[in-house]
């Protein structure tokens, strides 16, 4: 299997894209740390992986907190024996609103998780990967980073920061055989949408409107993101670093 013997951490793995990424890593042979703020969901994902015969452990981490992120990396090392792959996927959007209406605390909160969280993950993973002779980091950004639309301007700015961090770090750590890439998904009906819209279900009108902007005619499914992340993390992508891969059905064209 593609990831036999590999050890991966996936943040935000209790739901949506992260759940699909963690599940697929485990199916392809990796041992996976399922990291999330939400313990109930994280443990549910670990149990589902175990039922399929995969290896996973839950670690409760708030990625915006240095102490949590350091402990999360240590947990992969002490629990599984090292770290080969880190997927910095945890993130959310503030409620859809004009930038000038966004409360300052919401701006701080979204940057703390989406940007500081990625910085902390890289900060504590790189020394471990360096000592191991290599590794791969994949960051979940967003197509909104390169083609922003109204209402989520601060959120899109966090993802712009993630892309610049990805490309800059890729150059910094290339001498240590560490690759750093990102994926840019377009809209998906995950927990993310509930937070952004404040609604349990995406209204049909809004879904239709979103779909019309996507040439392939549908929203992102978690499996699309999982497939792209696993490819970037695999040896087949050994010459790819600093890549920001759209997973968007053509929306960014
Ligand atoms: N769904 C979309 O439309 C969309 C589009 C582009 C990019 N993204 C990005 O994809 C990533 C995954 O989102 P999703 O769509 O799967 O949403 P989701 O809400 O289903 O999953 C996000 C997970 O991250 C966890 N999380 C949130 N803040 C955290 C923190 N501080 N520490 C640890 N865990 C935390 C949540 O508990 C949740 O389990 C995010 O970075 C998001 O910005 C989502």
Coordinates of C-alpha atoms and ligand atoms in Angstrom, one line a residue:
X1 CA 0.0 0.0 0.0
X2 CA 1.1 3.6 -0.8
X3 CA 1.6 4.6 2.9
X4 CA 2.7 1.4 4.6
X5 CA 4.9 2.2 7.5
X6 CA 4.2 6.0 7.3
X7 CA 3.0 8.0 10.3
X8 CA 0.6 10.9 9.6
X9 CA -1.1 13.6 11.6
X10 CA -4.3 15.2 10.2
X11 CA -5.7 18.2 12.0
X12 CA -9.4 18.9 11.9
X13 CA -9.8 15.2 11.3
X14 CA -13.1 14.9 13.2
X15 CA -15.2 16.1 10.3
X16 CA -15.4 17.0 6.6
X17 CA -12.2 17.0 4.6
X18 CA -10.0 16.0 7.5
X19 CA -12.1 13.0 8.3
X20 CA -11.9 11.8 4.6
X21 CA -8.1 12.5 4.5
X22 CA -7.4 10.6 7.8
X23 CA -9.7 7.7 6.8
X24 CA -8.0 7.3 3.4
X25 CA -4.5 7.5 4.8
X26 CA -5.4 4.7 7.2
X27 CA -6.9 2.6 4.3
X28 CA -3.7 3.0 2.4
X29 CA -1.6 1.7 5.3
X30 CA -0.6 4.8 7.3
X31 CA -0.9 5.1 11.1
X32 CA -2.8 8.3 11.7
X33 CA -3.1 10.8 14.6
X34 CA -6.7 12.1 14.3
X35 CA -6.3 15.6 15.8
X36 CA -9.3 17.8 16.5
X37 CA -10.8 20.2 19.0
X38 CA -13.9 18.2 19.0
X39 CA -13.3 15.1 21.0
X40 CA -16.5 13.3 20.3
X41 CA -16.1 13.6 16.5
X42 CA -12.4 12.7 16.7
X43 CA -13.0 9.6 18.7
X44 CA -15.8 8.6 16.3
X45 CA -13.4 8.8 13.3
X46 CA -10.8 6.8 15.2
X47 CA -13.3 4.1 16.0
X48 CA -14.5 3.9 12.4
X49 CA -10.9 3.5 11.2
X50 CA -10.3 0.8 13.8
X51 CA -13.4 -1.0 12.6
X52 CA -11.9 -1.2 9.1
X53 CA -8.7 -2.6 10.5
X54 CA -6.7 0.6 10.3
X55 CA -4.5 2.2 13.0
X56 CA -5.4 5.6 14.4
X57 CA -5.2 7.5 17.7
X58 CA -7.1 10.6 18.8
X59 CA -5.4 13.6 20.1
X60 CA -7.3 16.6 21.3
X61 CA -5.6 19.8 20.1
X62 CA -6.6 23.4 19.6
X63 CA -4.2 24.2 16.7
X64 CA -4.1 27.9 17.7
X65 CA -2.4 26.9 21.0
X66 CA 1.3 26.3 21.0
X67 CA 1.2 23.9 24.0
X68 CA -1.4 21.7 22.2
X69 CA 0.4 21.6 18.9
X70 CA 3.7 20.7 20.5
X71 CA 2.0 17.9 22.5
X72 CA 0.3 16.7 19.3
X73 CA 3.6 16.3 17.5
X74 CA 5.1 14.6 20.6
X75 CA 2.1 12.2 20.6
X76 CA 2.8 11.0 17.1
X77 CA 6.4 10.4 18.1
X78 CA 5.7 8.6 21.4
X79 CA 2.6 6.8 20.2
X80 CA 3.6 5.7 16.7
X81 CA 7.4 6.3 16.6
X82 CA 7.8 9.3 14.4
X83 CA 6.2 11.7 12.0
X84 CA 6.3 11.5 8.2
X85 CA 3.3 13.5 7.1
X86 CA 1.5 16.5 8.6
X87 CA -1.8 17.7 7.1
X88 CA -2.6 21.2 8.5
X89 CA -6.3 21.0 7.7
X90 CA -8.1 22.5 10.7
X91 CA -9.8 25.7 9.9
X92 CA -13.1 27.6 9.7
X93 CA -14.7 30.7 8.4
X94 CA -16.2 33.6 10.3
X95 CA -19.9 34.2 9.5
X96 CA -20.4 35.5 5.9
X97 CA -20.4 39.3 6.3
X98 CA -18.9 42.4 4.8
X99 CA -15.3 43.0 6.1
X100 CA -16.3 46.3 7.7
X101 CA -19.0 44.5 9.7
X102 CA -16.7 41.7 11.0
X103 CA -16.0 42.1 14.7
X104 CA -12.3 42.5 15.5
X105 CA -12.5 39.4 17.8
X106 CA -13.7 37.3 14.9
X107 CA -10.9 38.5 12.7
X108 CA -8.4 37.5 15.5
X109 CA -10.0 34.1 16.0
X110 CA -10.0 33.1 12.3
X111 CA -6.3 34.1 11.9
X112 CA -5.4 32.3 15.1
X113 CA -6.7 29.0 13.9
X114 CA -6.2 29.2 10.1
X115 CA -2.7 30.9 10.1
X116 CA -1.2 30.6 13.5
X117 CA -2.4 27.0 13.5
X118 CA -0.4 26.2 10.3
X119 CA 2.6 28.1 11.6
X120 CA 2.6 26.1 14.8
X121 CA 2.2 22.8 13.1
X122 CA 5.1 23.5 10.8
X123 CA 7.2 24.9 13.6
X124 CA 7.0 21.8 15.7
X125 CA 6.9 19.2 12.8
X126 CA 9.9 20.4 10.9
X127 CA 12.6 19.6 13.5
X128 CA 11.1 16.1 13.9
X129 CA 11.1 15.5 10.1
X130 CA 14.6 17.0 9.7
X131 CA 15.9 14.5 12.3
X132 CA 14.1 11.7 10.4
X133 CA 15.7 12.6 7.1
X134 CA 12.6 14.0 5.4
X135 CA 8.8 14.4 5.5
X136 CA 5.8 16.0 3.8
X137 CA 3.5 18.8 4.9
X138 CA 0.2 19.5 3.1
X139 CA -1.9 22.6 4.1
X140 CA -5.6 23.0 3.3
X141 CA -6.0 26.5 1.9
X142 CA -8.9 27.5 -0.3
X143 CA -9.6 28.7 -3.8
X144 CA -10.8 31.9 -2.1
X145 CA -7.1 32.6 -1.5
X146 CA -6.5 33.2 -5.2
X147 CA -10.0 34.1 -6.5
X148 CA -11.7 35.8 -3.5
X149 CA -15.5 36.5 -3.4
X150 CA -17.4 38.9 -1.2
X151 CA -18.5 38.1 2.4
X152 CA -15.5 36.0 3.4
X153 CA -12.7 38.5 2.8
X154 CA -10.8 38.0 6.2
X155 CA -11.2 34.2 5.8
X156 CA -9.8 34.4 2.3
X157 CA -6.9 36.5 3.6
X158 CA -6.0 33.7 6.1
X159 CA -5.8 31.3 3.2
X160 CA -3.7 33.7 1.2
X161 CA -1.3 33.7 4.1
X162 CA -1.3 29.9 4.1
X163 CA -0.3 29.8 0.5
X164 CA 2.6 32.2 0.9
X165 CA 3.7 30.3 4.0
X166 CA 3.5 27.1 2.0
X167 CA 5.7 28.4 -0.9
X168 CA 8.2 30.1 1.4
X169 CA 8.6 27.2 3.7
X170 CA 8.9 24.8 0.7
X171 CA 12.1 26.6 -0.2
X172 CA 13.4 26.8 3.3
X173 CA 13.0 23.1 4.1
X174 CA 13.9 21.6 0.7
X175 CA 17.5 21.0 1.7
X176 CA 16.2 18.7 4.4
X177 CA 14.1 16.6 2.0
X178 CA 10.9 18.0 3.4
X179 CA 8.2 18.9 0.8
X180 CA 5.4 21.5 1.5
X181 CA 2.3 21.7 -0.6
X182 CA -1.2 23.0 -0.4
X183 CA -4.7 22.2 -1.7
X184 CA -7.2 24.9 -2.7
X185 CA -10.8 23.4 -2.5
X186 CA -13.9 25.2 -3.6
X187 CA -17.1 25.2 -1.6
X188 CA -18.2 21.9 0.1
X189 CA -21.2 21.1 2.3
X190 CA -19.2 20.3 5.4
X191 CA -19.3 21.6 9.0
X192 CA -17.5 24.6 7.5
X193 CA -20.7 25.8 5.7
X194 CA -22.7 25.6 8.9
X195 CA -20.3 27.9 10.6
X196 CA -20.1 30.3 7.7
X197 CA -23.8 30.5 7.0
X198 CA -25.1 29.9 10.5
X199 CA -27.5 27.4 8.9
X200 CA -27.8 23.6 9.3
X201 CA -28.3 23.1 5.6
X202 CA -27.1 25.1 2.6
X203 CA -30.2 26.8 1.1
X204 CA -31.0 25.4 -2.4
X205 CA -30.7 28.9 -3.9
X206 CA -27.2 29.4 -2.5
X207 CA -26.1 25.9 -3.6
X208 CA -27.3 26.6 -7.1
X209 CA -25.5 29.9 -7.2
X210 CA -22.3 28.3 -6.1
X211 CA -22.6 25.4 -8.6
X212 CA -23.1 27.7 -11.5
X213 CA -19.6 29.1 -10.9
X214 CA -18.0 25.6 -11.1
X215 CA -17.4 24.3 -14.6
X216 CA -17.6 20.7 -13.6
X217 CA -21.1 21.4 -12.1
X218 CA -20.9 20.3 -8.5
X219 CA -19.5 21.3 -5.1
X220 CA -16.3 19.7 -3.6
X221 CA -16.8 16.3 -2.0
X222 CA -14.4 15.4 0.9
X223 CA -13.1 12.5 -1.2
X224 CA -11.8 15.0 -3.8
X225 CA -9.7 16.7 -1.2
X226 CA -8.5 13.4 0.2
X227 CA -7.4 12.2 -3.2
X228 CA -5.4 15.4 -3.9
X229 CA -3.8 15.4 -0.4
X230 CA -2.8 11.8 -0.6
X231 CA -1.2 12.3 -4.0
X232 CA 0.8 15.3 -2.8
X233 CA 1.9 13.3 0.3
X234 CA 2.9 10.3 -1.7
X235 CA 6.2 9.4 -3.3
X236 CA 4.7 9.8 -6.7
X237 CA 4.8 13.6 -5.9
X238 CA 8.5 13.4 -4.9
X239 CA 9.4 16.3 -7.2
X240 CA 6.5 18.6 -6.2
X241 CA 7.0 21.2 -3.6
X242 CA 5.4 24.7 -3.1
X243 CA 2.5 23.5 -5.2
X244 CA -1.0 25.0 -4.5
X245 CA -3.3 22.6 -6.2
X246 CA -6.8 23.7 -7.0
X247 CA -9.5 21.1 -6.1
X248 CA -12.2 23.2 -7.6
X249 CA -13.9 21.7 -10.7
X250 CA -12.4 24.5 -12.7
X251 CA -13.8 27.4 -10.6
X252 CA -10.5 29.3 -10.6
X253 CA -10.1 29.4 -14.4
Ligands
LIG1 N1 -16.0 23.4 3.2 C1 -15.6 24.3 2.3 O1 -16.4 25.0 1.6 C2 -14.1 24.7 2.3 C3 -13.6 25.2 1.1 C4 -12.2 25.5 1.0 C5 -11.4 25.3 2.1 N2 -11.9 24.7 3.2 C6 -11.0 24.4 4.4 O2 -11.0 23.1 4.6 C7 -10.6 22.8 5.9 C8 -11.5 21.8 6.5 O3 -12.8 22.3 6.6 P1 -14.1 21.4 6.4 O4 -14.8 21.9 5.2 O5 -13.7 20.0 6.4 O6 -15.0 21.8 7.7 P2 -15.4 21.0 9.0 O7 -16.0 22.1 9.9 O8 -16.3 19.9 8.6 O9 -14.1 20.5 9.6 C9 -13.2 21.3 10.3 C10 -12.7 20.5 11.5 O10 -11.7 21.4 12.1 C11 -11.9 21.4 13.5 N3 -11.3 22.6 14.1 C12 -11.7 23.9 13.9 N4 -11.0 24.7 14.6 C13 -10.0 24.0 15.2 C14 -8.9 24.2 16.1 N5 -8.6 25.5 16.5 N6 -8.1 23.2 16.5 C15 -8.4 22.0 16.1 N7 -9.4 21.6 15.3 C16 -10.2 22.6 14.9 C17 -13.4 21.3 13.7 O11 -13.7 20.8 15.0 C18 -13.8 20.3 12.6 O12 -13.8 19.0 13.0 C19 -10.6 24.2 6.6 O13 -9.2 24.6 6.7 C20 -11.4 25.0 5.7 O14 -11.0 26.4 5.8 C21 -13.3 24.4 3.4

